[in-house]
CSV table of C-alpha atoms and ligand atoms in Angstrom, one decimal:
chain,number,residue,atom,x,y,z
G,1,MET,CA,19.1,139.5,136.7
G,2,GLU,CA,19.3,139.8,132.9
G,3,ILE,CA,18.9,137.4,130.0
G,4,GLY,CA,22.1,135.4,129.8
G,5,ASP,CA,22.8,135.6,133.6
G,6,LEU,CA,23.0,132.3,135.3
G,7,ILE,CA,22.0,131.2,138.8
G,8,CYS,CA,24.7,129.1,140.4
G,9,ASP,CA,22.9,126.0,141.7
G,10,TRP,CA,25.9,124.3,143.4
G,11,ARG,CA,25.4,120.6,143.8
G,12,VAL,CA,27.5,117.8,145.3
G,13,PRO,CA,29.0,115.9,142.4
G,14,PRO,CA,28.1,112.3,141.8
G,15,GLY,CA,30.8,109.6,142.0
G,16,LYS,CA,31.2,109.5,138.3
G,17,VAL,CA,30.8,112.7,136.4
G,18,ASP,CA,29.5,112.4,132.9
G,19,LEU,CA,30.5,115.2,130.4
G,20,PRO,CA,28.5,115.0,127.2
G,21,PRO,CA,29.3,117.2,124.2
G,22,ASN,CA,28.2,120.8,124.4
G,23,THR,CA,28.2,120.7,128.2
G,24,VAL,CA,30.2,122.9,130.6
G,25,HIS,CA,30.8,121.8,134.1
G,26,LEU,CA,31.6,124.7,136.4
G,27,TRP,CA,33.3,123.6,139.6
G,28,GLY,CA,33.3,125.9,142.6
G,29,VAL,CA,36.4,125.6,144.9
G,30,THR,CA,36.5,127.4,148.2
G,31,LEU,CA,39.8,127.8,150.0
G,32,LYS,CA,38.0,126.8,153.2
G,33,ARG,CA,37.1,123.5,151.7
G,34,ALA,CA,40.6,123.0,150.3
G,35,SER,CA,42.6,124.0,153.4
G,36,PRO,CA,42.5,120.6,155.2
G,37,TYR,CA,43.9,119.0,152.1
G,38,LEU,CA,46.6,121.6,151.3
G,39,GLU,CA,49.5,119.2,151.7
G,40,GLU,CA,47.7,116.5,149.8
G,41,LEU,CA,47.0,119.0,147.0
G,42,ARG,CA,50.6,120.2,147.0
G,43,GLU,CA,51.8,116.6,146.5
G,44,MET,CA,49.7,116.4,143.3
G,45,LEU,CA,51.5,119.3,141.7
G,46,SER,CA,54.4,118.9,139.2
G,47,ALA,CA,57.9,120.0,140.1
G,48,ASP,CA,57.4,123.3,138.0
G,49,GLU,CA,54.1,124.0,139.7
G,50,ARG,CA,55.7,123.5,143.2
G,51,ALA,CA,58.6,125.8,142.2
G,52,LYS,CA,56.0,128.4,141.0
G,53,ALA,CA,54.3,128.1,144.4
G,54,ARG,CA,57.5,128.6,146.2
G,55,ARG,CA,58.1,131.9,144.3
G,56,ILE,CA,54.8,133.3,145.4
G,57,HIS,CA,55.6,135.8,148.2
G,58,PHE,CA,52.4,136.0,150.3
G,59,ALA,CA,51.3,132.8,152.1
G,60,THR,CA,47.6,133.4,151.3
G,61,ASP,CA,48.4,133.7,147.6
G,62,ARG,CA,50.7,130.7,147.7
G,63,ASP,CA,48.1,128.6,149.4
G,64,GLY,CA,45.4,129.8,147.0
G,65,PHE,CA,47.6,128.8,144.0
G,66,VAL,CA,48.3,125.3,145.5
G,67,ALA,CA,44.6,124.9,146.4
G,68,VAL,CA,43.2,125.7,142.9
G,69,ARG,CA,46.0,124.0,140.9
G,70,GLY,CA,45.6,120.9,143.1
G,71,ALA,CA,41.8,121.0,142.8
G,72,LEU,CA,42.2,121.5,139.0
G,73,ARG,CA,44.2,118.3,138.8
G,74,ASP,CA,41.8,116.4,141.0
G,75,ILE,CA,38.8,117.6,139.0
G,76,LEU,CA,40.4,116.8,135.6
G,77,SER,CA,41.3,113.3,136.8
G,78,ARG,CA,37.6,112.7,137.4
G,79,TYR,CA,37.2,112.8,133.6
G,80,HIS,CA,40.5,111.3,132.6
G,81,PRO,CA,42.2,107.9,133.0
G,82,LEU,CA,45.3,109.4,134.7
G,83,PRO,CA,45.5,110.2,138.4
G,84,PRO,CA,45.9,113.9,139.3
G,85,SER,CA,49.7,113.9,139.8
G,86,GLU,CA,50.3,112.3,136.4
G,87,LEU,CA,48.4,114.8,134.2
G,88,GLY,CA,51.0,116.7,132.1
G,89,PHE,CA,49.9,120.2,131.1
G,90,SER,CA,51.2,122.0,128.0
G,91,TYR,CA,51.0,125.8,127.8
G,92,GLY,CA,49.9,128.1,125.0
G,93,GLN,CA,51.9,131.1,123.7
G,94,TYR,CA,50.4,133.3,126.4
G,95,GLY,CA,50.4,130.7,129.2
G,96,LYS,CA,47.0,129.0,129.0
G,97,PRO,CA,47.3,125.5,130.3
G,98,ALA,CA,45.9,122.6,128.3
G,99,LEU,CA,45.9,118.8,128.3
G,100,PRO,CA,47.5,117.5,125.1
G,101,PRO,CA,45.5,114.6,123.5
G,102,SER,CA,46.6,111.2,124.8
G,103,ALA,CA,45.7,107.7,123.7
G,104,GLY,CA,42.6,106.4,125.4
G,105,ALA,CA,41.7,109.8,127.0
G,106,PRO,CA,38.7,111.8,125.9
G,107,PRO,CA,39.4,115.4,124.9
G,108,LEU,CA,39.1,117.9,127.7
G,109,SER,CA,39.2,121.7,127.6
G,110,PHE,CA,39.3,123.7,130.8
G,111,ASN,CA,40.1,127.0,132.4
G,112,SER,CA,40.5,128.3,136.0
G,113,SER,CA,40.3,131.6,137.9
G,114,ARG,CA,40.8,132.6,141.5
G,115,SER,CA,39.9,135.6,143.6
G,116,GLY,CA,39.7,136.0,147.4
G,117,GLU,CA,38.4,132.8,149.0
G,118,TRP,CA,37.1,131.3,145.8
G,119,GLY,CA,38.4,129.4,142.7
G,120,LEU,CA,36.3,128.5,139.6
G,121,ILE,CA,37.2,125.7,137.2
G,122,ALA,CA,35.3,125.3,133.9
G,123,VAL,CA,35.6,121.9,132.1
G,124,THR,CA,34.2,121.0,128.7
G,125,ARG,CA,35.0,118.6,125.9
G,126,THR,CA,36.2,120.2,122.7
G,127,HIS,CA,35.1,123.9,122.8
G,128,SER,CA,37.4,126.6,124.1
G,129,VAL,CA,36.3,127.9,127.5
G,130,GLY,CA,37.3,130.9,129.6
G,131,ILE,CA,36.4,131.7,133.2
G,132,ASP,CA,36.8,134.6,135.5
G,133,ILE,CA,35.9,135.4,139.1
G,134,GLU,CA,36.3,138.6,141.0
G,135,LEU,CA,35.7,139.5,144.6
G,136,ILE,CA,33.3,142.4,144.6
G,137,LYS,CA,35.2,145.2,146.3
G,138,SER,CA,35.4,148.9,145.9
G,139,CYS,CA,37.7,150.1,143.1
G,140,GLU,CA,37.8,153.8,143.0
G,141,ASP,CA,39.9,153.8,139.9
G,142,TYR,CA,37.3,152.0,137.8
G,143,PRO,CA,36.7,155.0,135.4
G,144,ALA,CA,40.4,155.1,134.6
G,145,VAL,CA,40.6,151.3,134.2
G,146,ALA,CA,37.4,151.3,132.0
G,147,ALA,CA,39.0,154.1,129.8
G,148,ASN,CA,42.0,151.9,129.2
G,149,PHE,CA,40.3,148.5,128.7
G,150,PHE,CA,36.7,148.9,127.7
G,151,SER,CA,35.3,149.6,124.2
G,152,PRO,CA,33.6,153.0,123.5
G,153,PRO,CA,30.1,151.5,123.7
G,154,GLU,CA,30.9,149.9,127.0
G,155,ILE,CA,32.3,153.1,128.4
G,156,ARG,CA,29.3,155.1,127.2
G,157,ALA,CA,26.9,152.6,128.8
G,158,LEU,CA,28.8,152.5,132.1
G,159,SER,CA,28.9,156.3,132.3
G,160,ALA,CA,25.1,156.5,131.6
G,161,LEU,CA,24.3,154.5,134.8
G,162,PRO,CA,23.5,156.0,138.1
G,163,ARG,CA,26.8,156.4,140.0
G,164,GLU,CA,25.9,153.8,142.7
G,165,LEU,CA,25.4,151.1,140.1
G,166,GLN,CA,28.6,151.8,138.2
G,167,PRO,CA,31.2,149.9,140.3
G,168,HIS,CA,29.2,146.6,140.2
G,169,SER,CA,28.5,147.0,136.4
G,170,PHE,CA,32.2,147.8,135.9
G,171,LEU,CA,33.1,144.5,137.5
G,172,LYS,CA,30.5,142.6,135.5
G,173,CYS,CA,31.9,144.0,132.3
G,174,TRP,CA,35.5,143.3,133.4
G,175,THR,CA,34.8,139.7,134.2
G,176,ARG,CA,33.1,139.2,130.9
G,177,LYS,CA,36.0,140.7,128.9
G,178,GLU,CA,38.5,138.6,130.9
G,179,ALA,CA,36.5,135.4,130.3
G,180,VAL,CA,36.6,136.1,126.6
G,181,SER,CA,40.3,136.8,126.6
G,182,LYS,CA,40.9,133.6,128.5
G,183,ALA,CA,38.7,131.5,126.2
G,184,LEU,CA,40.9,132.8,123.4
G,185,GLY,CA,44.0,132.0,125.4
G,186,ILE,CA,45.4,135.5,125.0
G,187,GLY,CA,44.7,137.2,128.4
G,188,PHE,CA,45.7,140.8,128.7
G,189,SER,CA,47.5,140.5,125.3
G,190,LEU,CA,44.1,140.8,123.6
G,191,GLU,CA,43.1,144.2,122.4
G,192,TRP,CA,40.4,144.6,125.1
G,193,THR,CA,39.0,147.9,123.7
G,194,ALA,CA,38.3,146.4,120.3
G,195,PHE,CA,35.4,144.2,121.2
G,196,ASP,CA,32.0,144.6,122.9
G,197,SER,CA,31.2,142.1,125.6
G,198,SER,CA,27.5,143.0,125.9
G,199,PRO,CA,25.7,140.4,123.7
G,200,VAL,CA,23.8,137.8,125.7
G,201,PRO,CA,23.0,134.3,124.5
G,202,PRO,CA,21.8,133.3,122.0
G,203,GLU,CA,23.7,136.2,120.6
G,204,ARG,CA,27.4,135.8,120.7
G,205,VAL,CA,30.3,138.1,121.4
G,206,GLN,CA,32.4,138.7,118.3
G,207,VAL,CA,36.1,139.3,118.4
G,208,ALA,CA,36.8,140.6,115.0
G,209,ASN,CA,40.5,141.1,115.3
G,210,HIS,CA,41.0,137.5,116.4
G,211,GLY,CA,39.9,135.2,113.6
G,212,ASN,CA,36.4,136.6,114.0
G,213,SER,CA,35.9,134.4,117.0
G,214,LYS,CA,32.3,134.1,118.4
G,215,LEU,CA,31.7,133.3,122.0
G,216,SER,CA,28.6,132.7,124.2
G,217,LEU,CA,29.1,134.7,127.3
G,218,TYR,CA,27.3,134.2,130.7
G,219,SER,CA,27.5,136.2,133.9
G,220,PHE,CA,26.6,135.0,137.4
G,221,ILE,CA,26.9,135.7,141.1
G,222,VAL,CA,29.2,132.8,142.4
G,223,ALA,CA,28.3,133.4,146.0
G,224,PRO,CA,27.6,136.6,148.0
G,225,GLY,CA,30.4,139.0,147.2
G,226,TYR,CA,31.7,137.2,144.1
G,227,ILE,CA,30.9,137.8,140.5
G,228,GLY,CA,31.9,135.5,137.6
G,229,ALA,CA,31.7,135.1,133.9
G,230,LEU,CA,32.0,132.2,131.5
G,231,ALA,CA,32.9,132.4,127.8
G,232,PHE,CA,32.3,129.4,125.6
G,233,ASP,CA,33.1,129.2,121.9
G,234,GLY,CA,29.9,127.3,121.0
G,235,VAL,CA,26.2,127.8,121.2
G,236,ASN,CA,23.7,127.0,124.0
G,237,PRO,CA,25.8,124.7,126.2
G,238,ALA,CA,24.2,122.8,129.1
G,239,ILE,CA,25.8,124.2,132.3
G,240,LYS,CA,26.2,122.3,135.5
G,241,PHE,CA,27.5,123.6,138.9
G,242,TRP,CA,29.5,121.2,141.0
G,243,ALA,CA,30.7,122.1,144.5
G,244,TRP,CA,34.2,120.6,144.8
G,245,PRO,CA,34.1,118.3,147.8
G,246,GLY,CA,37.8,117.8,148.3
G,247,PRO,CA,40.2,115.5,146.5
G,248,ALA,CA,38.5,112.3,145.3
G,249,CYS,CA,41.5,110.2,146.3
G,250,SER,CA,41.7,111.7,149.8
G,251,SER,CA,41.3,109.5,152.8
G,252,PHE,CA,38.7,112.0,154.0
G,253,SER,CA,36.7,112.2,150.9
G,254,THR,CA,35.2,109.8,148.4
G,255,ARG,CA,34.5,109.8,144.7
G,256,ASP,CA,30.8,109.6,145.4
G,257,GLY,CA,30.8,112.9,147.2
G,258,THR,CA,29.5,111.4,150.4
G,259,ILE,CA,31.4,114.1,152.3
G,260,ALA,CA,29.0,116.7,153.7
G,261,ALA,CA,27.7,119.4,151.5
G,262,PRO,CA,30.8,121.4,150.6
G,263,PHE,CA,29.5,124.9,151.1
G,264,THR,CA,26.2,126.7,151.4
G,265,ALA,CA,24.8,128.1,148.3
G,266,PRO,CA,23.8,131.7,148.3
G,267,SER,CA,20.5,131.8,150.3
G,268,ILE,CA,19.2,134.8,148.3
G,269,ARG,CA,18.7,135.1,144.7
G,270,PRO,CA,21.4,137.3,143.2
G,271,VAL,CA,20.2,140.8,142.4
G,272,TRP,CA,21.8,142.7,139.6
G,273,PRO,CA,21.8,146.4,139.0
G,274,ASN,CA,18.9,147.3,136.7
G,275,GLU,CA,21.3,147.9,133.9
G,276,VAL,CA,24.8,146.6,133.0
G,277,ALA,CA,27.5,148.1,130.9
G,278,ARG,CA,26.6,147.6,127.3
A,1,COA,C1,45.2,135.1,131.7
A,1,COA,C2,45.3,136.3,132.6
A,1,COA,C3,44.3,137.4,132.1
A,1,COA,C4,44.8,135.8,134.0
A,1,COA,O1,44.8,136.8,134.9
A,1,COA,P1,44.4,136.8,136.5
A,1,COA,O2,43.2,137.6,136.6
A,1,COA,O3,45.6,137.2,137.2
A,1,COA,O4,44.2,135.3,136.9
A,1,COA,P2,42.9,134.3,137.0
A,1,COA,O5,42.9,133.9,138.4
A,1,COA,O6,41.6,134.8,136.4
A,1,COA,O7,43.4,133.1,136.1
A,1,COA,C5,44.6,132.5,136.3
A,1,COA,C6,44.6,131.2,135.6
A,1,COA,O8,44.3,131.4,134.2
A,1,COA,C7,45.0,130.4,133.5
A,1,COA,N1,45.8,131.1,132.4
A,1,COA,C8,47.1,131.6,132.5
A,1,COA,N2,47.4,132.2,131.3
A,1,COA,C9,46.2,132.1,130.5
A,1,COA,C10,45.9,132.5,129.2
A,1,COA,N3,46.8,133.1,128.4
A,1,COA,N4,44.6,132.3,128.8
A,1,COA,C11,43.7,131.7,129.5
A,1,COA,N5,44.0,131.2,130.8
A,1,COA,C12,45.2,131.4,131.3
A,1,COA,C13,45.9,129.6,134.4
A,1,COA,O9,45.3,128.4,134.7
A,1,COA,C14,45.9,130.5,135.7
A,1,COA,O10,45.9,129.7,136.8
A,1,COA,P3,47.2,129.5,137.7
A,1,COA,O11,47.3,130.7,138.6
A,1,COA,O12,46.9,128.2,138.5
A,1,COA,O13,48.4,129.4,136.8
A,1,COA,C15,46.7,136.9,132.7
A,1,COA,O14,47.5,136.0,133.5
A,1,COA,C16,47.3,137.1,131.4
A,1,COA,O15,47.0,138.0,130.7
A,1,COA,N6,48.2,136.2,131.0
A,1,COA,C17,48.9,136.3,129.7
A,1,COA,C18,50.3,136.7,130.0
A,1,COA,C19,51.1,137.0,128.7
A,1,COA,O16,50.6,137.7,127.8
A,1,COA,N7,52.2,136.4,128.6
A,1,COA,C20,53.1,136.5,127.5
A,1,COA,C21,53.9,135.3,127.4
A,1,COA,S1,54.8,135.4,125.9
């Protein structure tokens, strides 16, 4: 563990979730939790989202998209007067979904990510937020990927680590950079080599070639085998971890989260390599 790393303390959400300013709610969605509700979640999607799902070749990826998009709609509607299926997303130049302001609805900013059996959804009020999750798996090509995407100080720090720590530190750096690029809404179109993702709160990551944006960046182990990062364009947010219990309007679930605990939190404290890429 390092300064700036979070411990995911997944909780069952209360019936009414309160989202004060300068707070981030991180929702954990497991595909196992979503699978009984897949048809219900599919029905919440818009016509274009359903069409996108139909174009996804592999069934596991298709179901993963439906699960996390549906869960995203369900989660946002817990903060919004509209029901999940009536939320109308707009899309930024590089595809980042957003909820346009609407009368009577408080502002909401959000981002989602999916890998393996997990989805993560970050929700906040007015700040930009970016989230990334990656399944920790062996990636033999990581030096080549780092050479293409990491900044020179990040590459130097990664190479200086003992070989056995490098793959994990590579993924930690990767998720941090992707969270930053997603908070800015640019994704892979951002010049990834041009910024250093190592500063930990209260220091902020600075993206000089993008309006000098400054972001607070946090890393965490989502569950055994999954690493995540959260980027937030403010300072010192309160962060809460909610385990998505299934759709609030489902006949099997309730808004007060009375359904059984959604998943088991990691039973061991996450252990990081002694050093990370910086
Ligand atoms: C954003 C991006 C890095 C995500 O990559 P990924 O690792 O495959 O996916 P993740 O699971 O972490 O995140 C996917 C989610 O990010 C969100 N997203 C999509 N584009 C985004 C963007 N530009 N910024 C932030 N978030 C974005 C969506 O909610 C998406 O969920 P969906 O699958 O339900 O649509 C990648 O899709 C990207 O670079 N997109 C930009 C593409 C682009 O430049 N298009 C040019 C159009 S002119």
